[in-house]
Short mmCIF file of N, CA and C in Angstrom, two decimals:
data_model
loop_
_atom_site.label_atom_id
_atom_site.label_comp_id
_atom_site.label_asym_id
_atom_site.label_seq_id
_atom_site.Cartn_x
_atom_site.Cartn_y
_atom_site.Cartn_z
N ASP A 1 -9.63 14.14 3.85
CA ASP A 1 -9.70 15.23 4.47
C ASP A 1 -10.28 15.86 5.02
N GLN A 2 -11.32 16.30 3.91
CA GLN A 2 -12.31 17.24 4.22
C GLN A 2 -13.40 16.66 5.44
N TYR A 3 -13.72 15.35 5.36
CA TYR A 3 -14.48 14.63 6.56
C TYR A 3 -13.60 13.94 7.38
N GLU A 4 -12.59 13.50 7.97
CA GLU A 4 -12.37 12.92 8.80
C GLU A 4 -11.60 13.69 9.87
N ARG A 5 -12.27 13.40 10.89
CA ARG A 5 -12.07 14.14 11.86
C ARG A 5 -11.05 14.86 12.57
N GLN A 6 -10.73 16.12 12.98
CA GLN A 6 -9.28 16.71 13.11
C GLN A 6 -8.14 16.26 13.59
N ASN A 7 -8.12 15.01 14.42
CA ASN A 7 -7.16 14.32 14.65
C ASN A 7 -7.16 12.83 14.31
N GLY A 8 -7.48 12.95 13.48
CA GLY A 8 -7.80 11.42 12.70
C GLY A 8 -6.97 11.27 11.69
N ALA A 9 -6.46 10.23 11.49
CA ALA A 9 -5.78 9.95 10.16
C ALA A 9 -6.42 9.83 8.93
N ALA A 10 -6.28 10.69 7.66
CA ALA A 10 -7.21 10.64 6.68
C ALA A 10 -7.25 9.65 5.72
N CYS A 11 -5.48 9.31 6.15
CA CYS A 11 -5.21 7.88 4.89
C CYS A 11 -3.80 7.74 5.35
N ARG A 12 -3.47 6.67 4.40
CA ARG A 12 -2.17 6.16 4.68
C ARG A 12 -1.75 5.68 3.26
N HIS A 13 -0.41 5.89 2.99
CA HIS A 13 0.27 5.88 1.76
C HIS A 13 1.15 5.17 1.92
N LEU A 14 0.85 4.31 0.59
CA LEU A 14 2.29 3.23 0.23
C LEU A 14 2.87 3.56 -1.13
N VAL A 15 3.96 3.31 -0.84
CA VAL A 15 4.95 3.58 -2.43
C VAL A 15 5.82 2.63 -2.60
N VAL A 16 5.18 1.58 -3.56
CA VAL A 16 5.87 0.16 -3.91
C VAL A 16 6.76 0.43 -5.45
N SER A 17 7.64 -0.02 -5.58
CA SER A 17 8.64 -0.28 -6.62
C SER A 17 8.16 -1.51 -7.87
N LEU A 18 8.06 -0.93 -8.87
CA LEU A 18 7.80 -1.88 -9.72
C LEU A 18 9.10 -2.25 -10.66
N PRO A 19 8.87 -3.49 -11.29
CA PRO A 19 10.32 -3.57 -11.90
C PRO A 19 10.41 -3.47 -13.47
N ARG A 20 11.33 -2.78 -14.09
CA ARG A 20 11.34 -2.17 -15.35
C ARG A 20 11.22 -3.46 -16.34
N GLU A 21 11.46 -4.76 -16.29
CA GLU A 21 11.18 -5.70 -16.91
C GLU A 21 9.78 -5.74 -17.31
N LEU A 22 8.87 -5.57 -16.35
CA LEU A 22 7.52 -5.76 -16.69
C LEU A 22 7.12 -4.61 -17.27
N GLY A 23 6.03 -4.78 -18.09
CA GLY A 23 5.15 -3.71 -18.86
C GLY A 23 4.01 -3.05 -17.94
N ILE A 24 3.46 -2.33 -18.74
CA ILE A 24 2.13 -1.43 -17.57
C ILE A 24 1.35 -2.41 -17.24
N ASP A 25 0.94 -3.73 -18.20
CA ASP A 25 -0.53 -4.53 -17.86
C ASP A 25 0.08 -5.24 -16.51
N GLU A 26 1.37 -5.58 -16.20
CA GLU A 26 1.75 -6.34 -15.89
C GLU A 26 1.71 -5.62 -14.07
N TRP A 27 2.12 -4.32 -14.52
CA TRP A 27 2.23 -3.44 -13.04
C TRP A 27 0.81 -3.19 -12.59
N ILE A 28 -0.17 -3.16 -13.56
CA ILE A 28 -1.52 -2.59 -13.02
C ILE A 28 -1.92 -3.79 -12.12
N ALA A 29 -1.31 -5.03 -12.76
CA ALA A 29 -2.30 -6.16 -12.60
C ALA A 29 -1.72 -6.50 -10.99
N LEU A 30 -0.05 -6.03 -11.03
CA LEU A 30 0.30 -6.45 -9.46
C LEU A 30 0.16 -5.44 -8.43
N VAL A 31 -0.43 -4.23 -9.12
CA VAL A 31 -0.99 -3.30 -7.69
C VAL A 31 -2.87 -3.66 -7.48
N GLU A 32 -3.01 -4.09 -8.50
CA GLU A 32 -4.30 -4.44 -7.81
C GLU A 32 -4.28 -5.96 -7.24
N THR A 33 -3.40 -6.62 -7.40
CA THR A 33 -3.48 -7.95 -6.34
C THR A 33 -2.99 -7.62 -4.77
N LEU A 34 -2.21 -6.42 -5.19
CA LEU A 34 -1.71 -5.56 -3.44
C LEU A 34 -2.79 -5.34 -3.01
N ILE A 35 -3.71 -4.53 -3.39
CA ILE A 35 -5.13 -4.21 -2.96
C ILE A 35 -5.89 -5.14 -2.75
N ALA A 36 -6.19 -5.97 -3.55
CA ALA A 36 -6.98 -7.06 -2.95
C ALA A 36 -6.72 -7.85 -1.71
N ARG A 37 -5.22 -7.87 -2.17
CA ARG A 37 -4.97 -9.09 -1.09
C ARG A 37 -4.50 -7.92 0.28
N ASP A 38 -4.72 -6.56 0.55
CA ASP A 38 -4.20 -5.88 1.59
C ASP A 38 -5.07 -5.03 1.70
N LEU A 39 -5.62 -4.70 1.18
CA LEU A 39 -7.14 -3.38 1.62
C LEU A 39 -8.31 -3.98 1.50
N LYS A 40 -8.37 -5.24 0.70
CA LYS A 40 -9.68 -5.74 0.63
C LYS A 40 -10.95 -4.71 0.50
N GLN A 41 -11.81 -4.65 1.49
CA GLN A 41 -13.07 -3.30 1.34
C GLN A 41 -12.87 -2.09 1.89
N LYS A 42 -11.32 -1.95 1.92
CA LYS A 42 -11.09 -0.67 2.14
C LYS A 42 -11.20 0.83 1.04
N PRO A 43 -11.62 1.91 1.34
CA PRO A 43 -11.51 2.82 0.21
C PRO A 43 -10.28 3.01 -0.60
N TYR A 44 -9.59 2.98 -1.83
CA TYR A 44 -8.37 3.60 -2.05
C TYR A 44 -8.44 4.14 -3.56
N GLN A 45 -7.36 4.68 -3.28
CA GLN A 45 -7.23 4.94 -4.68
C GLN A 45 -5.35 5.01 -5.49
N TYR A 46 -5.12 4.32 -6.48
CA TYR A 46 -3.69 4.39 -7.20
C TYR A 46 -3.08 5.27 -8.28
N ALA A 47 -2.32 5.17 -8.25
CA ALA A 47 -1.24 6.03 -9.41
C ALA A 47 0.34 5.29 -10.00
N ILE A 48 0.53 5.21 -10.91
CA ILE A 48 1.96 4.56 -11.84
C ILE A 48 2.47 5.61 -12.50
N HIS A 49 3.51 5.83 -11.67
CA HIS A 49 4.71 6.84 -12.31
C HIS A 49 5.73 5.97 -12.84
N VAL A 50 5.90 6.56 -13.87
CA VAL A 50 7.42 6.24 -14.61
C VAL A 50 7.88 7.59 -15.17
N ASN A 51 9.15 7.74 -15.29
CA ASN A 51 9.72 8.94 -16.19
C ASN A 51 10.91 8.32 -16.22
N ALA A 52 12.05 8.80 -17.12
CA ALA A 52 13.29 8.53 -17.44
C ALA A 52 14.12 9.18 -16.22
N ARG A 53 13.90 9.63 -15.17
CA ARG A 53 14.79 9.90 -13.86
C ARG A 53 14.50 8.95 -12.85
N GLU A 54 13.32 8.29 -12.80
CA GLU A 54 13.00 7.46 -11.29
C GLU A 54 12.83 6.14 -11.74
N HIS A 55 12.59 5.26 -10.88
CA HIS A 55 12.35 3.82 -11.12
C HIS A 55 10.68 3.63 -11.18
N PRO A 56 10.25 2.72 -11.64
CA PRO A 56 8.62 3.10 -11.99
C PRO A 56 8.50 2.75 -10.83
N HIS A 57 7.03 3.21 -10.03
CA HIS A 57 6.79 3.26 -8.82
C HIS A 57 5.12 3.19 -8.47
N ALA A 58 4.16 2.79 -7.56
CA ALA A 58 3.03 3.32 -7.63
C ALA A 58 2.90 3.91 -6.00
N HIS A 59 1.90 4.68 -6.40
CA HIS A 59 1.32 5.12 -5.10
C HIS A 59 -0.11 4.62 -4.61
N VAL A 60 -0.18 3.97 -3.22
CA VAL A 60 -1.23 3.83 -3.22
C VAL A 60 -1.94 4.62 -1.70
N VAL A 61 -3.16 4.91 -2.02
CA VAL A 61 -3.40 5.66 -0.86
C VAL A 61 -4.96 5.63 -0.44
N TYR A 62 -4.81 4.89 0.85
CA TYR A 62 -6.13 4.17 1.34
C TYR A 62 -6.63 4.49 2.93
N SER A 63 -7.80 4.24 2.87
CA SER A 63 -8.27 4.98 3.91
C SER A 63 -8.09 3.89 5.31
N ASP A 64 -7.93 3.81 6.44
CA ASP A 64 -8.10 2.56 7.32
C ASP A 64 -9.79 2.00 7.89
N ARG A 65 -10.48 3.24 7.11
CA ARG A 65 -11.95 2.82 7.40
C ARG A 65 -12.60 1.50 6.54
N VAL A 66 -12.93 0.36 7.15
CA VAL A 66 -13.57 -0.59 6.54
C VAL A 66 -15.07 -0.44 6.33
N VAL A 67 -15.25 -0.57 5.04
CA VAL A 67 -16.90 -0.34 4.74
C VAL A 67 -17.47 -1.52 4.98
N ASP A 68 -18.70 -1.36 6.00
CA ASP A 68 -19.43 -2.64 6.62
C ASP A 68 -21.00 -2.46 6.33
N GLY A 69 -20.98 -2.08 4.64
CA GLY A 69 -22.14 -2.43 4.13
C GLY A 69 -23.73 -1.41 4.48
N ILE A 70 -23.22 -0.28 5.83
CA ILE A 70 -24.24 0.68 5.96
C ILE A 70 -24.19 1.83 5.16
N ASP A 71 -25.26 2.44 4.35
CA ASP A 71 -25.36 3.62 3.30
C ASP A 71 -25.32 4.88 4.09
N ARG A 72 -23.94 5.42 4.24
CA ARG A 72 -23.74 6.51 4.74
C ARG A 72 -23.51 7.62 3.88
N PRO A 73 -23.76 9.33 3.77
CA PRO A 73 -23.25 10.10 3.48
C PRO A 73 -21.85 10.01 3.71
N ALA A 74 -20.96 10.94 2.66
CA ALA A 74 -19.56 10.97 3.10
C ALA A 74 -18.85 12.06 4.53
N GLU A 75 -20.06 12.35 5.02
CA GLU A 75 -19.94 13.56 5.76
C GLU A 75 -19.92 12.08 7.24
N ALA A 76 -20.77 11.17 7.40
CA ALA A 76 -21.07 10.42 8.26
C ALA A 76 -19.94 9.40 7.89
N PHE A 77 -19.58 8.58 7.04
CA PHE A 77 -18.50 7.96 6.82
C PHE A 77 -17.30 7.91 7.64
N PHE A 78 -17.00 9.02 7.64
CA PHE A 78 -15.73 9.57 8.56
C PHE A 78 -16.14 9.67 10.29
N ASN A 79 -16.89 10.13 10.51
CA ASN A 79 -17.52 10.18 11.94
C ASN A 79 -16.36 9.01 12.87
N ARG A 80 -16.52 9.21 14.16
CA ARG A 80 -16.34 8.28 15.02
C ARG A 80 -17.47 7.26 15.36
N PHE A 81 -16.31 5.84 15.01
CA PHE A 81 -17.21 4.56 15.20
C PHE A 81 -18.47 4.35 16.07
N ASN A 82 -19.43 4.31 16.54
CA ASN A 82 -20.12 3.72 17.30
C ASN A 82 -20.39 2.53 17.72
N PRO A 83 -19.86 1.91 18.30
CA PRO A 83 -19.78 0.31 18.51
C PRO A 83 -21.49 -0.21 19.25
N ASP A 84 -22.01 0.53 19.50
CA ASP A 84 -22.94 0.01 20.23
C ASP A 84 -24.53 0.32 18.91
N HIS A 85 -24.32 1.18 18.55
CA HIS A 85 -25.08 1.52 17.16
C HIS A 85 -24.18 2.11 15.82
N PRO A 86 -23.72 0.86 15.47
CA PRO A 86 -22.84 1.60 14.22
C PRO A 86 -23.80 2.14 13.09
N GLU A 87 -24.77 1.95 13.04
CA GLU A 87 -25.71 2.90 11.86
C GLU A 87 -25.82 4.40 12.47
N LEU A 88 -25.58 4.88 13.37
CA LEU A 88 -25.21 6.22 13.78
C LEU A 88 -23.89 6.71 13.68
N GLY A 89 -22.71 5.95 13.95
CA GLY A 89 -21.54 6.70 13.46
C GLY A 89 -20.45 6.19 12.35
N GLY A 90 -19.48 6.50 12.23
CA GLY A 90 -18.59 6.25 11.08
C GLY A 90 -18.32 4.81 10.65
N CYS A 91 -17.61 4.38 9.92
CA CYS A 91 -17.09 2.95 9.91
C CYS A 91 -15.82 2.92 10.51
N ARG A 92 -15.32 1.46 10.99
CA ARG A 92 -14.93 1.36 11.67
C ARG A 92 -13.36 1.48 10.67
N LYS A 93 -12.29 2.01 11.78
CA LYS A 93 -10.92 2.02 11.42
C LYS A 93 -10.28 0.63 12.45
N ASP A 94 -9.53 0.00 11.20
CA ASP A 94 -8.95 -1.10 11.89
C ASP A 94 -7.37 -1.00 12.04
N SER A 95 -6.98 0.02 11.94
CA SER A 95 -5.47 0.24 12.30
C SER A 95 -5.25 0.47 13.75
N GLY A 96 -6.35 0.43 14.62
CA GLY A 96 -5.49 0.99 15.86
C GLY A 96 -4.98 -0.41 16.56
N GLY A 97 -4.43 -0.06 17.87
CA GLY A 97 -4.50 -1.38 19.48
C GLY A 97 -3.27 -1.93 18.81
N ARG A 98 -2.13 -1.52 17.95
CA ARG A 98 -0.94 -2.02 17.79
C ARG A 98 0.08 -1.46 18.02
N SER A 99 1.03 -2.51 18.91
CA SER A 99 2.31 -1.67 19.71
C SER A 99 3.33 -1.55 18.47
N PRO A 100 4.17 -0.46 18.86
CA PRO A 100 5.44 -0.24 18.23
C PRO A 100 5.95 -1.43 17.29
N GLN A 101 6.41 -2.20 18.16
CA GLN A 101 6.91 -3.55 17.54
C GLN A 101 6.07 -4.74 16.57
N GLN A 102 4.69 -4.69 16.64
CA GLN A 102 3.75 -5.17 15.99
C GLN A 102 4.11 -4.36 14.59
N LEU A 103 3.44 -2.96 14.49
CA LEU A 103 3.45 -2.44 13.48
C LEU A 103 4.71 -2.72 12.29
N ARG A 104 6.04 -2.57 13.77
CA ARG A 104 7.27 -2.96 12.50
C ARG A 104 7.11 -4.16 11.60
N ILE A 105 6.93 -5.49 12.45
CA ILE A 105 6.61 -6.67 12.00
C ILE A 105 5.31 -6.54 11.00
N ASP A 106 4.51 -5.90 11.05
CA ASP A 106 3.84 -5.87 9.70
C ASP A 106 4.48 -5.33 8.73
N VAL A 107 4.84 -4.31 8.70
CA VAL A 107 5.87 -3.71 7.76
C VAL A 107 6.82 -4.32 6.64
N VAL A 108 7.87 -5.45 7.78
CA VAL A 108 8.34 -6.18 7.05
C VAL A 108 7.95 -7.57 6.46
N ASN A 109 6.90 -7.68 7.00
CA ASN A 109 6.10 -8.80 6.59
C ASN A 109 5.18 -8.57 4.94
N ARG A 110 4.73 -7.02 5.04
CA ARG A 110 4.29 -6.58 4.17
C ARG A 110 5.05 -6.43 2.52
N LYS A 111 6.07 -6.32 3.31
CA LYS A 111 7.48 -5.94 2.00
C LYS A 111 7.82 -7.40 1.66
N LYS A 112 7.84 -7.91 2.51
CA LYS A 112 8.42 -9.44 1.74
C LYS A 112 6.94 -10.29 1.31
N ALA A 113 5.79 -9.94 1.69
CA ALA A 113 4.94 -10.30 0.63
C ALA A 113 5.04 -9.71 -0.54
N TRP A 114 4.97 -8.36 -0.99
CA TRP A 114 4.92 -7.13 -1.82
C TRP A 114 6.66 -8.11 -2.75
N ALA A 115 7.92 -8.22 -2.27
CA ALA A 115 8.56 -9.05 -2.83
C ALA A 115 8.45 -10.40 -3.68
N ASP A 116 7.51 -11.05 -2.77
CA ASP A 116 7.38 -12.64 -3.05
C ASP A 116 6.56 -12.15 -4.55
N LEU A 117 5.57 -11.29 -4.60
CA LEU A 117 4.52 -11.43 -5.58
C LEU A 117 5.64 -10.83 -6.98
N LEU A 118 6.04 -9.57 -6.69
CA LEU A 118 7.15 -9.51 -7.94
C LEU A 118 7.78 -10.47 -8.21
N ASN A 119 8.73 -11.17 -7.65
CA ASN A 119 9.68 -12.23 -7.85
C ASN A 119 8.55 -13.76 -8.76
N ALA A 120 7.55 -13.61 -8.39
CA ALA A 120 6.64 -14.48 -9.12
C ALA A 120 6.24 -14.07 -10.39
N ALA A 121 6.05 -12.83 -10.39
CA ALA A 121 5.51 -12.27 -11.71
C ALA A 121 7.00 -12.31 -12.61
N LEU A 122 8.12 -11.92 -12.16
CA LEU A 122 9.08 -11.75 -12.88
C LEU A 122 9.31 -13.16 -13.76
N LYS A 123 9.41 -14.17 -12.80
CA LYS A 123 9.68 -15.42 -13.04
C LYS A 123 8.58 -16.20 -14.01
N ALA A 124 7.07 -15.67 -13.62
CA ALA A 124 6.34 -15.69 -15.16
C ALA A 124 6.34 -15.21 -16.26
N ALA A 125 7.29 -14.24 -16.43
CA ALA A 125 7.61 -13.40 -17.54
C ALA A 125 8.62 -13.97 -18.29
N GLY A 126 9.51 -14.73 -17.50
CA GLY A 126 10.73 -15.46 -17.99
C GLY A 126 11.82 -14.47 -17.72
N HIS A 127 11.77 -13.60 -16.92
CA HIS A 127 12.86 -13.12 -16.34
C HIS A 127 13.61 -13.57 -15.71
N ASP A 128 15.26 -13.37 -15.06
CA ASP A 128 15.89 -13.68 -14.21
C ASP A 128 16.15 -12.78 -13.08
N ALA A 129 15.80 -11.54 -13.26
CA ALA A 129 16.03 -10.66 -12.31
C ALA A 129 15.06 -10.93 -11.17
N ARG A 130 15.23 -10.59 -9.79
CA ARG A 130 14.90 -10.94 -8.58
C ARG A 130 15.04 -9.89 -7.58
N VAL A 131 13.77 -9.50 -6.67
CA VAL A 131 14.14 -8.39 -5.50
C VAL A 131 14.11 -9.14 -4.02
N ASP A 132 14.55 -8.26 -3.58
CA ASP A 132 14.83 -8.52 -1.78
C ASP A 132 13.91 -7.80 -1.04
N HIS A 133 13.18 -8.02 -0.20
CA HIS A 133 12.47 -7.29 0.62
C HIS A 133 13.49 -6.37 1.78
N ARG A 134 14.72 -6.85 1.47
CA ARG A 134 15.58 -6.32 2.58
C ARG A 134 16.71 -5.36 2.13
N SER A 135 16.51 -4.90 1.00
CA SER A 135 17.08 -4.05 0.51
C SER A 135 16.11 -3.26 -0.82
N ALA A 136 16.35 -1.94 -1.38
CA ALA A 136 15.63 -1.53 -2.18
C ALA A 136 16.83 -1.85 -3.45
N ALA A 137 17.82 -2.79 -3.51
CA ALA A 137 18.27 -3.06 -4.81
C ALA A 137 17.84 -4.11 -5.26
N SER A 138 17.83 -4.06 -6.43
CA SER A 138 17.61 -5.77 -7.20
C SER A 138 18.56 -6.63 -7.13
N SER A 139 18.32 -7.93 -7.23
CA SER A 139 19.77 -8.70 -7.21
C SER A 139 20.68 -8.89 -8.49
N GLN A 140 20.10 -8.12 -9.77
CA GLN A 140 20.94 -8.24 -10.52
C GLN A 140 21.67 -6.74 -10.64
N GLU A 141 21.31 -5.57 -9.92
CA GLU A 141 21.94 -4.67 -10.07
C GLU A 141 23.34 -4.56 -9.02
N GLU A 142 24.09 -4.22 -9.75
CA GLU A 142 25.73 -4.02 -9.12
C GLU A 142 25.47 -2.67 -7.94
N GLU A 143 26.10 -2.84 -7.20
CA GLU A 143 26.24 -1.77 -5.98
C GLU A 143 27.71 -1.01 -6.52
N LEU A 144 27.29 0.29 -6.64
CA LEU A 144 28.10 1.36 -7.03
C LEU A 144 28.78 1.39 -5.82
N PRO A 145 30.27 2.30 -5.97
CA PRO A 145 30.87 2.77 -4.82
C PRO A 145 30.42 3.93 -4.63
N SER A 146 30.54 4.57 -3.50
CA SER A 146 29.91 5.60 -3.33
C SER A 146 31.55 6.71 -3.73
N GLU A 147 31.43 8.13 -4.08
CA GLU A 147 32.23 8.78 -5.02
C GLU A 147 32.90 9.68 -3.46
N ALA A 148 34.05 9.63 -3.56
CA ALA A 148 34.55 10.54 -2.26
C ALA A 148 34.49 11.96 -2.57
N HIS A 149 33.84 12.74 -2.15
CA HIS A 149 34.37 14.34 -2.10
C HIS A 149 35.21 15.04 -1.28
#
């Protein structure tokens, strides 16, 4: 936030659900696999949250700026990219130029890939539970009827 230009997006934020059937080491491995697969050379930070009231989940905050190997101070890293002289501008962002339809497709694909990763981890750990990217519910959770008020 401190260095990104005033009307620029400083970061993106993902929140991913983690299965209770797995433990902290497996959760960390899942989140780090997601980061390696989807974020590659982007700056990121993540936190895993678990408490009695909420489902375990991770927050991943990352920049759309792609590290390009040019050594820049933080002030310059977030400057506008200069395609003619990259060393004089900030790092390029890879988030622009996509239509709303393509952005929607990207989100569905990311959800599907996350569900596939979770299901593979659950299977490898010997659990029968599975998740579906089209729903927030686990395939083994019951749908509870809503109470009339």
